[in-house]
mmCIF file of C-alpha atoms in Angstrom:
data_model
loop_
_atom_site.group_PDB
_atom_site.id
_atom_site.type_symbol
_atom_site.label_atom_id
_atom_site.label_comp_id
_atom_site.label_asym_id
_atom_site.label_seq_id
_atom_site.Cartn_x
_atom_site.Cartn_y
_atom_site.Cartn_z
ATOM 1 C CA MET A 143 0.024 0.040 -0.179
ATOM 2 C CA VAL A 144 1.388 3.397 -0.951
ATOM 3 C CA ASN A 145 1.932 5.993 2.017
ATOM 4 C CA SER A 146 -0.361 9.163 1.648
ATOM 5 C CA THR A 147 -1.027 12.310 3.181
ATOM 6 C CA ARG A 148 -2.215 15.656 3.114
ATOM 7 C CA THR A 149 0.881 17.750 2.804
ATOM 8 C CA SER A 150 1.310 20.872 4.661
ATOM 9 C CA TYR A 151 3.760 22.300 2.191
ATOM 10 C CA PHE A 152 5.269 21.924 -1.281
ATOM 11 C CA THR A 153 8.906 22.062 -2.428
ATOM 12 C CA LEU A 154 9.386 23.740 -5.584
ATOM 13 C CA ALA A 155 12.353 21.652 -7.361
ATOM 14 C CA ALA A 156 12.896 24.117 -10.684
ATOM 15 C CA TYR A 157 14.880 26.583 -8.558
ATOM 16 C CA CYS A 158 18.753 26.494 -8.560
ATOM 17 C CA ASP A 159 21.589 28.079 -6.501
ATOM 18 C CA THR A 160 22.446 31.189 -8.170
ATOM 19 C CA GLY A 161 24.625 32.304 -5.522
ATOM 20 C CA ILE A 162 25.521 36.421 -5.554
ATOM 21 C CA PHE A 163 23.988 36.701 -8.727
ATOM 22 C CA ARG A 164 20.460 36.113 -6.838
ATOM 23 C CA TYR A 165 20.580 39.815 -5.902
ATOM 24 C CA LEU A 166 21.261 40.791 -9.620
ATOM 25 C CA LEU A 167 18.236 38.518 -10.541
ATOM 26 C CA PHE A 168 15.945 39.838 -8.084
ATOM 27 C CA MET A 169 16.742 43.699 -9.237
ATOM 28 C CA ILE A 170 16.036 42.434 -12.784
ATOM 29 C CA VAL A 171 12.790 40.976 -11.778
ATOM 30 C CA MET A 172 11.579 43.607 -9.540
ATOM 31 C CA LEU A 173 12.413 46.080 -12.294
ATOM 32 C CA PHE A 174 10.088 44.297 -14.566
ATOM 33 C CA TYR A 175 7.324 43.955 -11.841
ATOM 34 C CA VAL A 176 7.493 47.912 -11.482
ATOM 35 C CA LEU A 177 7.458 48.305 -15.250
ATOM 36 C CA ILE A 178 4.318 46.126 -15.366
ATOM 37 C CA ILE A 179 2.518 48.154 -12.752
ATOM 38 C CA CYS A 180 3.419 51.606 -14.140
ATOM 39 C CA SER A 181 2.467 50.755 -17.754
ATOM 40 C CA ASN A 182 -0.854 48.970 -16.691
ATOM 41 C CA LEU A 183 -1.879 51.761 -14.268
ATOM 42 C CA LEU A 184 -0.766 54.472 -16.559
ATOM 43 C CA LEU A 185 -3.369 52.923 -19.018
ATOM 44 C CA ILE A 186 -5.997 52.326 -16.742
ATOM 45 C CA VAL A 187 -6.142 55.929 -15.603
ATOM 46 C CA VAL A 188 -6.069 57.260 -19.264
ATOM 47 C CA ILE A 189 -8.981 55.066 -20.133
ATOM 48 C CA CYS A 190 -10.953 55.959 -16.811
ATOM 49 C CA MET A 191 -10.315 59.782 -16.748
ATOM 50 C CA ASN A 192 -10.877 60.459 -20.561
ATOM 51 C CA ARG A 193 -14.562 60.550 -21.464
ATOM 52 C CA SER A 194 -13.532 60.031 -25.192
ATOM 53 C CA LEU A 195 -12.243 56.566 -24.342
ATOM 54 C CA HIS A 196 -15.634 55.600 -22.579
ATOM 55 C CA GLU A 197 -16.365 53.295 -25.598
ATOM 56 C CA PRO A 198 -16.919 49.359 -25.435
ATOM 57 C CA MET A 199 -13.395 48.431 -27.020
ATOM 58 C CA TYR A 200 -11.459 50.758 -24.565
ATOM 59 C CA MET A 201 -13.562 49.290 -21.652
ATOM 60 C CA PHE A 202 -12.716 45.935 -22.668
ATOM 61 C CA LEU A 203 -9.073 47.027 -22.883
ATOM 62 C CA CYS A 204 -9.255 48.465 -19.360
ATOM 63 C CA SER A 205 -10.511 45.115 -17.897
ATOM 64 C CA LEU A 206 -7.594 43.383 -19.617
ATOM 65 C CA PHE A 207 -5.118 45.837 -17.911
ATOM 66 C CA VAL A 208 -6.753 45.143 -14.677
ATOM 67 C CA ASN A 209 -6.411 41.408 -15.170
ATOM 68 C CA GLU A 210 -2.843 41.945 -16.018
ATOM 69 C CA LEU A 211 -2.004 43.622 -12.831
ATOM 70 C CA PHE A 212 -4.012 40.690 -10.918
ATOM 71 C CA GLY A 213 -2.006 37.976 -12.604
ATOM 72 C CA SER A 214 1.286 39.617 -12.218
ATOM 73 C CA SER A 215 0.437 40.164 -8.566
ATOM 74 C CA GLY A 216 -0.008 36.336 -8.116
ATOM 75 C CA LEU A 217 3.296 35.600 -9.377
ATOM 76 C CA PHE A 218 5.895 38.480 -9.084
ATOM 77 C CA PRO A 219 5.827 38.932 -5.158
ATOM 78 C CA PHE A 220 5.934 35.206 -4.896
ATOM 79 C CA LEU A 221 8.932 35.118 -7.336
ATOM 80 C CA LEU A 222 10.896 37.524 -5.697
ATOM 81 C CA LEU A 223 10.719 36.103 -2.071
ATOM 82 C CA GLN A 224 11.845 32.669 -3.819
ATOM 83 C CA ILE A 225 14.743 34.152 -5.635
ATOM 84 C CA LEU A 226 16.330 35.442 -2.335
ATOM 85 C CA SER A 227 15.370 32.197 -0.446
ATOM 86 C CA ASP A 228 17.572 29.194 0.237
ATOM 87 C CA ILE A 229 14.676 26.839 0.771
ATOM 88 C CA HIS A 230 12.129 26.915 -1.679
ATOM 89 C CA THR A 231 9.193 25.371 0.197
ATOM 90 C CA VAL A 232 5.457 26.849 -0.004
ATOM 91 C CA PRO A 233 2.686 26.463 2.783
ATOM 92 C CA ALA A 234 0.093 24.268 0.958
ATOM 93 C CA SER A 235 -2.680 26.813 1.443
ATOM 94 C CA PHE A 236 -0.736 29.597 -0.392
ATOM 95 C CA CYS A 237 0.268 27.403 -3.097
ATOM 96 C CA PHE A 238 -3.519 26.704 -3.619
ATOM 97 C CA LEU A 239 -3.941 30.374 -3.627
ATOM 98 C CA GLN A 240 -1.444 31.030 -6.222
ATOM 99 C CA ILE A 241 -3.016 28.352 -8.545
ATOM 100 C CA TYR A 242 -6.216 30.101 -8.017
ATOM 101 C CA CYS A 243 -5.020 33.453 -8.932
ATOM 102 C CA LEU A 244 -2.763 32.368 -11.885
ATOM 103 C CA TYR A 245 -5.538 29.976 -13.400
ATOM 104 C CA THR A 246 -8.020 32.893 -12.832
ATOM 105 C CA TYR A 247 -5.659 35.278 -14.594
ATOM 106 C CA ALA A 248 -5.482 32.890 -17.597
ATOM 107 C CA ASN A 249 -9.071 32.217 -17.942
ATOM 108 C CA VAL A 250 -10.055 36.000 -17.676
ATOM 109 C CA GLN A 251 -7.404 36.651 -20.318
ATOM 110 C CA PHE A 252 -8.946 34.332 -22.802
ATOM 111 C CA CYS A 253 -12.388 35.272 -22.196
ATOM 112 C CA ASN A 254 -11.535 39.159 -22.568
ATOM 113 C CA LEU A 255 -9.729 38.646 -25.911
ATOM 114 C CA SER A 256 -12.828 36.616 -27.087
ATOM 115 C CA ILE A 257 -15.048 39.376 -26.063
ATOM 116 C CA MET A 258 -12.699 41.950 -27.589
ATOM 117 C CA SER A 259 -12.747 39.889 -31.037
ATOM 118 C CA TYR A 260 -16.665 39.761 -30.856
ATOM 119 C CA ASP A 261 -16.760 43.579 -30.352
ATOM 120 C CA ARG A 262 -14.169 44.351 -33.372
ATOM 121 C CA TYR A 263 -16.673 42.013 -35.585
ATOM 122 C CA LEU A 264 -19.684 44.176 -34.620
ATOM 123 C CA ALA A 265 -17.555 47.297 -35.241
ATOM 124 C CA ILE A 266 -16.506 46.226 -38.618
ATOM 125 C CA CYS A 267 -19.016 43.914 -39.931
ATOM 126 C CA ARG A 268 -22.230 45.129 -38.317
ATOM 127 C CA PRO A 269 -21.528 49.143 -37.796
ATOM 128 C CA LEU A 270 -25.205 50.045 -38.186
ATOM 129 C CA GLN A 271 -26.112 47.903 -35.404
ATOM 130 C CA TYR A 272 -22.916 48.472 -33.219
ATOM 131 C CA ASN A 273 -24.683 50.933 -30.722
ATOM 132 C CA THR A 274 -27.690 49.308 -30.315
ATOM 133 C CA ARG A 275 -25.915 45.744 -29.472
ATOM 134 C CA MET A 276 -22.998 47.325 -27.458
ATOM 135 C CA THR A 277 -25.002 49.494 -24.978
ATOM 136 C CA SER A 278 -23.100 50.388 -21.665
ATOM 137 C CA GLN A 279 -25.300 48.055 -20.091
ATOM 138 C CA LYS A 280 -24.320 44.967 -22.184
ATOM 139 C CA VAL A 281 -20.557 46.106 -22.110
ATOM 140 C CA SER A 282 -20.805 46.160 -18.236
ATOM 141 C CA MET A 283 -22.642 42.656 -18.196
ATOM 142 C CA LEU A 284 -20.128 41.144 -20.703
ATOM 143 C CA ILE A 285 -17.120 42.515 -18.300
ATOM 144 C CA ALA A 286 -18.735 41.137 -15.348
ATOM 145 C CA LEU A 287 -19.391 37.674 -17.212
ATOM 146 C CA VAL A 288 -15.806 37.851 -18.316
ATOM 147 C CA TRP A 289 -14.686 38.018 -14.791
ATOM 148 C CA LEU A 290 -17.323 35.938 -12.840
ATOM 149 C CA TYR A 291 -17.298 32.619 -15.118
ATOM 150 C CA PRO A 292 -13.499 32.183 -14.472
ATOM 151 C CA PHE A 293 -13.611 32.722 -10.898
ATOM 152 C CA ILE A 294 -16.453 30.135 -10.300
ATOM 153 C CA GLU A 295 -14.645 27.673 -12.662
ATOM 154 C CA VAL A 296 -11.257 27.807 -11.152
ATOM 155 C CA ALA A 297 -12.564 27.877 -7.422
ATOM 156 C CA VAL A 298 -14.484 24.572 -8.477
ATOM 157 C CA MET A 299 -11.086 23.004 -9.614
ATOM 158 C CA VAL A 300 -9.257 24.183 -6.672
ATOM 159 C CA ALA A 301 -11.931 22.942 -4.510
ATOM 160 C CA LEU A 302 -11.457 19.278 -6.134
ATOM 161 C CA SER A 303 -7.630 19.314 -5.792
ATOM 162 C CA ALA A 304 -7.135 20.778 -2.245
ATOM 163 C CA PRO A 305 -8.703 17.514 -0.625
ATOM 164 C CA LEU A 306 -6.324 15.106 -2.580
ATOM 165 C CA GLN A 307 -4.096 12.450 -0.619
ATOM 166 C CA LEU A 308 -0.793 13.044 -1.964
ATOM 167 C CA CYS A 309 2.338 10.720 -2.121
ATOM 168 C CA GLY A 310 4.965 13.487 -2.472
ATOM 169 C CA ASN A 311 5.308 17.269 -2.225
ATOM 170 C CA ILE A 312 7.857 18.088 -4.733
ATOM 171 C CA ILE A 313 6.741 20.273 -7.848
ATOM 172 C CA HIS A 314 9.224 20.597 -10.518
ATOM 173 C CA LYS A 315 8.097 24.100 -11.393
ATOM 174 C CA VAL A 316 9.153 27.909 -10.083
ATOM 175 C CA TYR A 317 5.594 28.336 -8.981
ATOM 176 C CA CYS A 318 2.584 26.230 -7.923
ATOM 177 C CA ASP A 319 0.571 24.541 -10.724
ATOM 178 C CA ASN A 320 -2.634 22.403 -10.286
ATOM 179 C CA PHE A 321 -1.600 19.668 -12.878
ATOM 180 C CA SER A 322 1.626 18.994 -11.023
ATOM 181 C CA ILE A 323 -0.375 18.468 -7.818
ATOM 182 C CA ILE A 324 -2.783 16.209 -9.693
ATOM 183 C CA LYS A 325 0.128 13.899 -10.545
ATOM 184 C CA LEU A 326 1.153 13.909 -7.013
ATOM 185 C CA ALA A 327 -1.936 12.495 -5.917
ATOM 186 C CA CYS A 328 -2.305 8.572 -4.521
ATOM 187 C CA SER A 329 -6.285 8.943 -4.024
ATOM 188 C CA ASP A 330 -8.899 8.580 -6.779
ATOM 189 C CA THR A 331 -8.569 11.739 -9.483
ATOM 190 C CA THR A 332 -11.217 10.717 -11.636
ATOM 191 C CA VAL A 333 -13.484 13.622 -10.832
ATOM 192 C CA ASN A 334 -10.740 15.982 -11.168
ATOM 193 C CA ASN A 335 -9.606 14.405 -14.572
ATOM 194 C CA ILE A 336 -13.140 14.599 -15.791
ATOM 195 C CA TYR A 337 -13.778 18.353 -14.611
ATOM 196 C CA GLY A 338 -10.457 19.292 -16.219
ATOM 197 C CA LEU A 339 -11.726 17.806 -19.813
ATOM 198 C CA VAL A 340 -14.877 19.711 -19.269
ATOM 199 C CA TYR A 341 -12.961 22.855 -18.287
ATOM 200 C CA THR A 342 -10.671 22.716 -21.477
ATOM 201 C CA PHE A 343 -13.559 21.851 -23.664
ATOM 202 C CA THR A 344 -15.401 24.995 -22.449
ATOM 203 C CA ILE A 345 -12.385 27.173 -23.210
ATOM 204 C CA ILE A 346 -11.829 25.632 -26.596
ATOM 205 C CA VAL A 347 -15.337 25.505 -27.629
ATOM 206 C CA GLY A 348 -16.712 28.499 -26.235
ATOM 207 C CA VAL A 349 -13.706 30.994 -26.300
ATOM 208 C CA LEU A 350 -11.855 29.975 -29.273
ATOM 209 C CA THR A 351 -14.992 29.279 -31.463
ATOM 210 C CA LEU A 352 -16.015 32.960 -30.777
ATOM 211 C CA ILE A 353 -12.600 34.199 -31.805
ATOM 212 C CA PHE A 354 -12.283 32.071 -35.056
ATOM 213 C CA TYR A 355 -15.674 32.816 -36.016
ATOM 214 C CA SER A 356 -15.332 36.816 -35.548
ATOM 215 C CA TYR A 357 -12.089 36.769 -37.490
ATOM 216 C CA LEU A 358 -13.408 34.656 -40.216
ATOM 217 C CA LYS A 359 -16.278 37.252 -40.484
ATOM 218 C CA ILE A 360 -13.992 40.229 -40.441
ATOM 219 C CA LEU A 361 -11.374 38.478 -43.102
ATOM 220 C CA ILE A 362 -14.418 37.853 -45.454
ATOM 221 C CA ILE A 363 -15.437 41.589 -44.950
ATOM 222 C CA CYS A 364 -11.961 42.735 -45.620
ATOM 223 C CA PHE A 365 -11.767 40.877 -49.027
ATOM 224 C CA SER A 366 -14.887 42.033 -50.085
ATOM 225 C CA GLY A 367 -15.251 45.486 -48.463
ATOM 226 C CA SER A 368 -13.918 48.940 -49.381
ATOM 227 C CA LYS A 369 -10.304 50.189 -48.780
ATOM 228 C CA GLN A 370 -11.526 52.264 -45.353
ATOM 229 C CA THR A 371 -13.111 49.117 -44.095
ATOM 230 C CA ARG A 372 -9.673 47.348 -44.763
ATOM 231 C CA GLN A 373 -7.906 49.934 -42.822
ATOM 232 C CA LYS A 374 -10.085 50.125 -39.966
ATOM 233 C CA ALA A 375 -9.717 46.369 -39.549
ATOM 234 C CA VAL A 376 -6.198 46.412 -39.872
ATOM 235 C CA SER A 377 -5.685 49.203 -37.326
ATOM 236 C CA THR A 378 -7.873 47.871 -34.536
ATOM 237 C CA CYS A 379 -7.418 44.096 -34.997
ATOM 238 C CA THR A 380 -3.653 43.908 -35.351
ATOM 239 C CA PRO A 381 -2.773 44.518 -31.753
ATOM 240 C CA HIS A 382 -5.841 42.408 -30.539
ATOM 241 C CA LEU A 383 -4.258 39.521 -32.773
ATOM 242 C CA VAL A 384 -0.707 39.889 -31.727
ATOM 243 C CA SER A 385 -1.815 39.938 -28.158
ATOM 244 C CA LEU A 386 -3.895 36.651 -28.647
ATOM 245 C CA LEU A 387 -1.274 34.807 -30.588
ATOM 246 C CA ASN A 388 1.439 35.782 -28.095
ATOM 247 C CA PHE A 389 -0.755 34.404 -25.201
ATOM 248 C CA SER A 390 -1.726 31.456 -26.870
ATOM 249 C CA PHE A 391 2.001 30.737 -27.464
ATOM 250 C CA GLY A 392 2.701 30.934 -23.919
ATOM 251 C CA CYS A 393 0.109 28.857 -22.853
ATOM 252 C CA PHE A 394 0.216 26.243 -25.413
ATOM 253 C CA PHE A 395 3.712 25.502 -24.188
ATOM 254 C CA GLU A 396 2.943 25.492 -20.743
ATOM 255 C CA VAL A 397 0.334 22.886 -21.459
ATOM 256 C CA LEU A 398 3.072 20.971 -23.502
ATOM 257 C CA GLN A 399 5.435 21.329 -20.563
ATOM 258 C CA SER A 400 3.002 19.768 -18.044
ATOM 259 C CA ARG A 401 1.575 16.806 -20.091
ATOM 260 C CA PHE A 402 4.908 15.938 -21.757
ATOM 261 C CA ASN A 403 8.441 15.166 -20.769
ATOM 262 C CA MET A 404 10.590 18.244 -21.975
ATOM 263 C CA ASN A 405 14.000 17.281 -20.198
ATOM 264 C CA SER A 406 15.813 17.443 -23.704
ATOM 265 C CA LEU A 407 15.256 21.264 -23.175
ATOM 266 C CA PRO A 408 17.869 23.222 -21.111
ATOM 267 C CA ASN A 409 16.399 23.762 -17.718
ATOM 268 C CA MET A 410 16.668 27.545 -17.837
ATOM 269 C CA LEU A 411 14.830 27.771 -21.134
ATOM 270 C CA ARG A 412 12.144 25.317 -19.721
ATOM 271 C CA ILE A 413 11.748 27.697 -16.712
ATOM 272 C CA PHE A 414 11.840 30.917 -19.054
ATOM 273 C CA LEU A 415 9.099 29.365 -21.447
ATOM 274 C CA SER A 416 6.896 28.155 -18.485
ATOM 275 C CA LEU A 417 6.751 31.849 -17.178
ATOM 276 C CA TYR A 418 6.446 33.551 -20.637
ATOM 277 C CA PHE A 419 2.587 34.128 -20.651
ATOM 278 C CA LEU A 420 2.657 35.055 -16.760
ATOM 279 C CA THR A 421 5.641 37.505 -17.002
ATOM 280 C CA CYS A 422 5.896 38.916 -20.979
ATOM 281 C CA GLN A 423 2.036 39.327 -21.592
ATOM 282 C CA PRO A 424 1.277 41.699 -18.491
ATOM 283 C CA LEU A 425 4.062 44.217 -20.274
ATOM 284 C CA PHE A 426 3.716 43.173 -23.728
ATOM 285 C CA ASN A 427 -0.329 44.221 -24.033
ATOM 286 C CA PRO A 428 -0.036 47.625 -22.402
ATOM 287 C CA VAL A 429 3.249 48.540 -24.698
ATOM 288 C CA LEU A 430 1.633 47.206 -27.566
ATOM 289 C CA TYR A 431 -1.900 48.868 -27.191
ATOM 290 C CA GLY A 432 -0.262 52.038 -26.086
ATOM 291 C CA LEU A 433 1.851 52.244 -29.178
ATOM 292 C CA LYS A 434 -0.546 51.107 -31.789
ATOM 293 C CA MET A 435 -3.592 52.702 -30.997
ATOM 294 C CA SER A 436 -3.011 56.514 -32.069
ATOM 295 C CA LYS A 437 -5.807 57.590 -29.552
ATOM 296 C CA ILE A 438 -4.307 55.904 -26.205
ATOM 297 C CA ARG A 439 -0.723 56.755 -27.657
ATOM 298 C CA THR A 440 -1.555 60.585 -27.768
ATOM 299 C CA LEU A 441 -3.720 60.758 -24.394
ATOM 300 C CA CYS A 442 -0.742 58.928 -22.822
ATOM 301 C CA LYS A 443 1.785 61.394 -23.905
ATOM 302 C CA LEU A 444 -0.592 64.240 -22.632
ATOM 303 C CA THR A 445 -0.985 62.558 -19.159
ATOM 304 C CA VAL A 446 2.634 61.988 -18.857
ATOM 305 C CA PHE A 447 4.296 64.959 -20.451
ATOM 306 C CA GLY A 448 1.718 67.546 -20.437
ATOM 307 C CA LYS A 449 0.601 69.406 -23.408
ATOM 308 C CA MET A 450 2.990 68.957 -26.332
#
């Protein structure tokens, strides 16, 4: 019979001894975190303070930037503490809290990006119906749904994982991960696996189908529409598509690394790619939208530098 227990802490085995370089690494990560906070806060303030940006597209962007702050806060303070620590152990309760924050962040991100793609579809393909379909009440309802659904969905996932009896407590990552804990379980995980399949299916079918449908319609309009329509589609859809592809790449690699043996890759590369969607996306989005969208770029310059 295999010994099992409800562990009180987890050990993160992916950290390596960096010696005196830990302080340099700490400063780099801290600087990165400060840049993320400042850039996202700046855009949130700019959108909230300027009535000309109180349009559906910018409200969804504001929701996206708030989520970047939420996800970063679930990772970076923890990462900074672990970099300076000699013993990389985490209390089980904190580990599950981090899992909840990071998985909620990823789900809100995908849901938000799908709603943004639908918004662009209405603006480009149904311009005469846009104002009646995207009222302030509907925008508020969609943003609430984007946040409420992942919060409930991930809460159920964590509630199913937390009571599991485990045969070990070593997680081969630099942060807590639900699938890594499932793999440590000695007790029956059938319910967890079924819920995981349902959870993945709803994201793929619900979110990705909406994104694919929206951009397929936009693409058809671009080929058959006027030059002005194509310019509008390119200017407003390019940042969204780049953001979506960047985040999807990071998540795809993380899923691959969790499910398959990636020991053939160098350890530092595996760590970087597993952290990519959690560290690069929160800075990538505000920089991308701040530079590519002229209205936001102009108002950011006015906010930071005053009248130009």
